[in-house]
PDB file of C-alpha atoms in Angstrom:
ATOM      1  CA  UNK D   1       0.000   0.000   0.000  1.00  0.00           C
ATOM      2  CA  UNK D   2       1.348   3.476  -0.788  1.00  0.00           C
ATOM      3  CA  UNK D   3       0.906   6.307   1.290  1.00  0.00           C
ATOM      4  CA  UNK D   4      -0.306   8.532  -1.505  1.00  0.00           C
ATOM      5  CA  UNK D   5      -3.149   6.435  -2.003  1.00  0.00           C
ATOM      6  CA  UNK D   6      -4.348   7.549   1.581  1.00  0.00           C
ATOM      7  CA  UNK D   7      -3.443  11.122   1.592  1.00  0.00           C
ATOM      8  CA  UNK D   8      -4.156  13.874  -1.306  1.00  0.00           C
ATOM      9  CA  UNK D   9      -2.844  16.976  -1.029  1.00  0.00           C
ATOM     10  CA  UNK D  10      -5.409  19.129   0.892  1.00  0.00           C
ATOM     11  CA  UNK D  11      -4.611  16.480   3.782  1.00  0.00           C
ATOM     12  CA  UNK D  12      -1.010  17.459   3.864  1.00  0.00           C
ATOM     13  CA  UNK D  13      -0.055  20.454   6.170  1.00  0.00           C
ATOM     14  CA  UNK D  14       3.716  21.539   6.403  1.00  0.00           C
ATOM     15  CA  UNK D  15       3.951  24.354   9.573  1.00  0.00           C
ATOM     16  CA  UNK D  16       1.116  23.951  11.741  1.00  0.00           C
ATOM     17  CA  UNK D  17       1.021  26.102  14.586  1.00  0.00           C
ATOM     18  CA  UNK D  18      -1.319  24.954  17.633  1.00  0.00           C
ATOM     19  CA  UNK D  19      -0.243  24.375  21.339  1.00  0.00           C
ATOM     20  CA  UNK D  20      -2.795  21.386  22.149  1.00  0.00           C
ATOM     21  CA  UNK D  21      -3.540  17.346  21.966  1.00  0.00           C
ATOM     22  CA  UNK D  22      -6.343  18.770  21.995  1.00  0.00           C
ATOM     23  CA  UNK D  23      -6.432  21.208  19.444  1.00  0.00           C
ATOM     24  CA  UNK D  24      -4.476  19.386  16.823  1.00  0.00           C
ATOM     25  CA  UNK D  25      -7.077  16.945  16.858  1.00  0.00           C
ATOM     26  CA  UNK D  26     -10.247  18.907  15.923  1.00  0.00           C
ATOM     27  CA  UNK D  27      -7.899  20.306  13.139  1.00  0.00           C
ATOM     28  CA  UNK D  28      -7.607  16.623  11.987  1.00  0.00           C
ATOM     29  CA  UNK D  29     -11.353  16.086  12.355  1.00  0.00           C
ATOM     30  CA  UNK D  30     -11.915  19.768  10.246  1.00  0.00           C
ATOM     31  CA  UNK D  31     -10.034  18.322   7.426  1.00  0.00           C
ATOM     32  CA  UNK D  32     -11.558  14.861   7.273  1.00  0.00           C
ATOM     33  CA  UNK D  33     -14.817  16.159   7.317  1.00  0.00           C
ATOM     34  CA  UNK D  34     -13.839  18.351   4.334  1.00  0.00           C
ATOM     35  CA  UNK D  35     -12.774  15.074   2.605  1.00  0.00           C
ATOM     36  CA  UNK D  36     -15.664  13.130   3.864  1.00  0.00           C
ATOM     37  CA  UNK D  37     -18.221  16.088   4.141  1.00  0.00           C
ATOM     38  CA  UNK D  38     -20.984  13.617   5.590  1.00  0.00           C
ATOM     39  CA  UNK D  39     -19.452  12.744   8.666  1.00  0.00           C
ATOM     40  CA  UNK D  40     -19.971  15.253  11.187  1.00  0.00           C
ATOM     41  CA  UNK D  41     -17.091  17.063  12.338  1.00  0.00           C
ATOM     42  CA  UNK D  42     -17.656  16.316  16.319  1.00  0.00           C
ATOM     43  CA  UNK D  43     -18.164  12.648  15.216  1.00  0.00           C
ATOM     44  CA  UNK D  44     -14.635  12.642  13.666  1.00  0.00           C
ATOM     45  CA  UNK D  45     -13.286  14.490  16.180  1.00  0.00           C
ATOM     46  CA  UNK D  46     -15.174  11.452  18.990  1.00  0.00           C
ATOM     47  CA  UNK D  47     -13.649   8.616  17.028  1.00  0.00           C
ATOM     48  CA  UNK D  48     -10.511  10.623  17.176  1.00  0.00           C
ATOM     49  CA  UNK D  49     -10.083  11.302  21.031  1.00  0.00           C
ATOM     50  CA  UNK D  50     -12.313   8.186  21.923  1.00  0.00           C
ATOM     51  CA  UNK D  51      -9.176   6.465  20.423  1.00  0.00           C
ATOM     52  CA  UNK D  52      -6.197   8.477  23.168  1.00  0.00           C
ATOM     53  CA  UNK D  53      -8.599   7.945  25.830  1.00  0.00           C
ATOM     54  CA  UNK D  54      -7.360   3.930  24.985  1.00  0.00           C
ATOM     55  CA  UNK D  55      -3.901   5.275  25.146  1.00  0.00           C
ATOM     56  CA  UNK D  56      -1.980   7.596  23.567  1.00  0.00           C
ATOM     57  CA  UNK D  57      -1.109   7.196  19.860  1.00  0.00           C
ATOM     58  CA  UNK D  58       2.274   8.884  20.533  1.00  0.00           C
ATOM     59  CA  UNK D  59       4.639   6.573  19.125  1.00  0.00           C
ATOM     60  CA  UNK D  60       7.675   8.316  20.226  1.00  0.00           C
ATOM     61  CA  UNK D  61      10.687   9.997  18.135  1.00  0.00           C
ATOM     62  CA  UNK D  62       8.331  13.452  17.766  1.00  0.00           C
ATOM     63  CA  UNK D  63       5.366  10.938  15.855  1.00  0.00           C
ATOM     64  CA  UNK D  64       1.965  10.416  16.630  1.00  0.00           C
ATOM     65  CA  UNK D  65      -0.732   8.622  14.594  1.00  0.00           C
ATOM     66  CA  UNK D  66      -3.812   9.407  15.714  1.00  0.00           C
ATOM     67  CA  UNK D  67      -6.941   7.053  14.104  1.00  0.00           C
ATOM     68  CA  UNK D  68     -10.163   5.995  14.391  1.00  0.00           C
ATOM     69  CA  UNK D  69     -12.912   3.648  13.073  1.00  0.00           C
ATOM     70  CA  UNK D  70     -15.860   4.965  11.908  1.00  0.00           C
ATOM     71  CA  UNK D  71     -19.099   3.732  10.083  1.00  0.00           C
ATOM     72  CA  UNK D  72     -20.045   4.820   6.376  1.00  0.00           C
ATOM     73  CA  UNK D  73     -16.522   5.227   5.155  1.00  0.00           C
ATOM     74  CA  UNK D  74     -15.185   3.704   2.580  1.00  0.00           C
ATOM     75  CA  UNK D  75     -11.839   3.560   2.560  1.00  0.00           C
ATOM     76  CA  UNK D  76      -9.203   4.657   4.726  1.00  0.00           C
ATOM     77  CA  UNK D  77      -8.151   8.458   4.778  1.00  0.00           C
ATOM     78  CA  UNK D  78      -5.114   9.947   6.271  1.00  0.00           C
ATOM     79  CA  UNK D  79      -3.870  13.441   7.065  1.00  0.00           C
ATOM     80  CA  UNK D  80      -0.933  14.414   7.558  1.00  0.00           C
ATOM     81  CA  UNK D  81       0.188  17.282   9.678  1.00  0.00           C
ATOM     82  CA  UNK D  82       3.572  18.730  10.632  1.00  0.00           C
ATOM     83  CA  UNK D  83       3.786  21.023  13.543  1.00  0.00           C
ATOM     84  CA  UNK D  84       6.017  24.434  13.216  1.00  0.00           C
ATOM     85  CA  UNK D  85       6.404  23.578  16.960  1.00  0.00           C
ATOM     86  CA  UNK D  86       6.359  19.730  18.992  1.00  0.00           C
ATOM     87  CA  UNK D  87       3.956  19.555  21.573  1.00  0.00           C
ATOM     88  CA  UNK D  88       2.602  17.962  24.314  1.00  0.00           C
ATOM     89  CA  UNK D  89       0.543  14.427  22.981  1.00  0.00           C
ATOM     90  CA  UNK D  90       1.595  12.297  26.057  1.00  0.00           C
ATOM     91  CA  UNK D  91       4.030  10.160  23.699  1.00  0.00           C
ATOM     92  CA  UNK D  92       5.404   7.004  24.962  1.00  0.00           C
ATOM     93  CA  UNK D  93       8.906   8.965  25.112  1.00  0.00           C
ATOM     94  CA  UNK D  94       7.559  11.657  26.846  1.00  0.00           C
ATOM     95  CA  UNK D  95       8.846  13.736  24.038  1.00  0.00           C
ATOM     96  CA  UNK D  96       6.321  16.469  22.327  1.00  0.00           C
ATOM     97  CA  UNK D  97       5.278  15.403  18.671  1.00  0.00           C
ATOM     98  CA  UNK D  98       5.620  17.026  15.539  1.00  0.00           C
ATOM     99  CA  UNK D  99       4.753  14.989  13.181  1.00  0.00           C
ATOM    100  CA  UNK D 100       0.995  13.903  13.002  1.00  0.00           C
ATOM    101  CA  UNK D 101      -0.121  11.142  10.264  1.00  0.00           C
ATOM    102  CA  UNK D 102      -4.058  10.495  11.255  1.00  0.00           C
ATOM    103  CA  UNK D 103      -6.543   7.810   9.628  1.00  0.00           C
ATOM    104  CA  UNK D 104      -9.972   7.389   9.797  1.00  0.00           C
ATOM    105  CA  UNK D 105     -11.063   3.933   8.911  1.00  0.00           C
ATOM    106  CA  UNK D 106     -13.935   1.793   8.397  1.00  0.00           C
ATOM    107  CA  UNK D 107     -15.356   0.321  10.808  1.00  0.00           C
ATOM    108  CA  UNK D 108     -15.105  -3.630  11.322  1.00  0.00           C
ATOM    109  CA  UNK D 109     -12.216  -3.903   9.092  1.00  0.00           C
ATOM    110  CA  UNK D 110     -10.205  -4.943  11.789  1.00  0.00           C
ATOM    111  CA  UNK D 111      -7.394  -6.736   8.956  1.00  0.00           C
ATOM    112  CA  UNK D 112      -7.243  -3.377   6.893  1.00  0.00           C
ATOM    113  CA  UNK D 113      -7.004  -1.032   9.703  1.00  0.00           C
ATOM    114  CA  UNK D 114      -3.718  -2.923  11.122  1.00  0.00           C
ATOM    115  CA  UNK D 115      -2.272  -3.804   7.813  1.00  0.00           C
ATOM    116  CA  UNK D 116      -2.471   0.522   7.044  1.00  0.00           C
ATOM    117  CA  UNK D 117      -1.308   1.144  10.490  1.00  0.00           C
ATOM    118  CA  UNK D 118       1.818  -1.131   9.812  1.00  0.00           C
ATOM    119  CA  UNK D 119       2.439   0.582   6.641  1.00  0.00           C
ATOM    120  CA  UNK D 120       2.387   3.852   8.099  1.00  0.00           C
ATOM    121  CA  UNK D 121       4.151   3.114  11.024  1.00  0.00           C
ATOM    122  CA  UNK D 122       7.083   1.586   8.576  1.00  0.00           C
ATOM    123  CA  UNK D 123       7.487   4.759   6.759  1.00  0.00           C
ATOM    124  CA  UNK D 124       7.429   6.346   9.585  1.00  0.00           C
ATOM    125  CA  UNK D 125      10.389   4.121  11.086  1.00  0.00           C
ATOM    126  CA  UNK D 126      12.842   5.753   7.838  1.00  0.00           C
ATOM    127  CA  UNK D 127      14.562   8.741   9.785  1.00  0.00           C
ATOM    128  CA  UNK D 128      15.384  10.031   6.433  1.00  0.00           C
ATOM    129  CA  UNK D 129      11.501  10.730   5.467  1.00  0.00           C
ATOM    130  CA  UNK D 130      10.502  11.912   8.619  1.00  0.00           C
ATOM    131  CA  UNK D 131      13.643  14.518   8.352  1.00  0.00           C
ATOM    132  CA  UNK D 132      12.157  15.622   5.000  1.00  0.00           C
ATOM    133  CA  UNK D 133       8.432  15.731   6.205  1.00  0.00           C
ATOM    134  CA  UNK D 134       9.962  17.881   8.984  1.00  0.00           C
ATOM    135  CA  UNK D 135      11.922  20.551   6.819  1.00  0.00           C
ATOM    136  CA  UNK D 136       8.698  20.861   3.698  1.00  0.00           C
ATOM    137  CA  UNK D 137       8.169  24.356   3.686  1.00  0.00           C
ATOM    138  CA  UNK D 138       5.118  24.075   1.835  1.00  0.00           C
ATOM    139  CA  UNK D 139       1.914  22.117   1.890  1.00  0.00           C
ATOM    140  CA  UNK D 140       2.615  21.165  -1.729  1.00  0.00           C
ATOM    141  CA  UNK D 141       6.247  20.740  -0.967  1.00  0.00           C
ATOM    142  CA  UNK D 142       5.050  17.929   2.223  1.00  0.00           C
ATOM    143  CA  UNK D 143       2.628  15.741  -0.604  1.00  0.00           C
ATOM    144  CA  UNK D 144       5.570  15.649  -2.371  1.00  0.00           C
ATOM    145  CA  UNK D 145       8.057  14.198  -0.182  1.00  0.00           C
ATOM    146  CA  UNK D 146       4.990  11.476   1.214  1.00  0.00           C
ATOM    147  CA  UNK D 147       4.079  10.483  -3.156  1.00  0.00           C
ATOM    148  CA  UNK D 148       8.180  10.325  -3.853  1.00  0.00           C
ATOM    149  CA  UNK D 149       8.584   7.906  -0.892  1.00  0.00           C
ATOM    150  CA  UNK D 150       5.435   5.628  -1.193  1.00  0.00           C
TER     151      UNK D 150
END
């Protein structure tokens, strides 16, 4: 699976600015309802922090992916979201996060929500695309660092 097949680039934001979990994640849910305009924005957003309050999606190394399930999608989308400045998501490390890839997935797919997460979490793993993801200046200039590496 390639990572551009999740993400277009009106889900890919280089230079984020926002000082919340909190925060970050109602941007997330403002995008994927402008992607998926009928699912309510709160509901997004519910899925969304329904999913920390199992546990933080902090992976560590500055990288969270936040997700959730939700009925009447499709497919998978993901958004992608670099932060100008790391903070606080309660990240296994302890460390604040800057870089944010998000998914909203069908529901009851349990076999195509792990085998996305694993593919996203492997990319993820390459220090060398998550230092270019990190220095995209641009929104246009982030999509193209996530469709030359998928």
């Amino acid at each position: 699976m390639k990572l551009s097949s999740l993400i277009s680039q009106d889900c890919s934001k280089a230079a984020v600015l926002f000082n919340s979990k909190k925060r970050i994640l109602e941007f997330i849910s403002e995008l994927a309802h402008e992607k998926l305009p009928h699912l309510p924005q709160q509901d997004i957003l519910s899925a969304l922090l329904n999913r920390e309050k199992l546990g933080s999606t902090g992976i560590g190394r500055g990288i969270a992916i936040p997700h959730g399930r939700m009925n009447n999608v499709e497919e998978p989308l993901a958004v992608v979201l670099v932060s100008k400045t790391p903070i606080n998501f309660d990240a296994i490390d302890n460390r604040p996060v800057d870089i944010f890839l998000a998914l909203i997935v069908p529901d009851g797919d349990n076999q195509q929500h792990l085998k996305t997460l694993a593919t996203i979490a492997d990319k993820l793993n390459n220090k060398e695309f998550c230092k270019q993801l990190r220095t995209a200046k641009s929104d246009a200039e982030l999509y193209q660092v996530i469709v030359s590496q998928s």
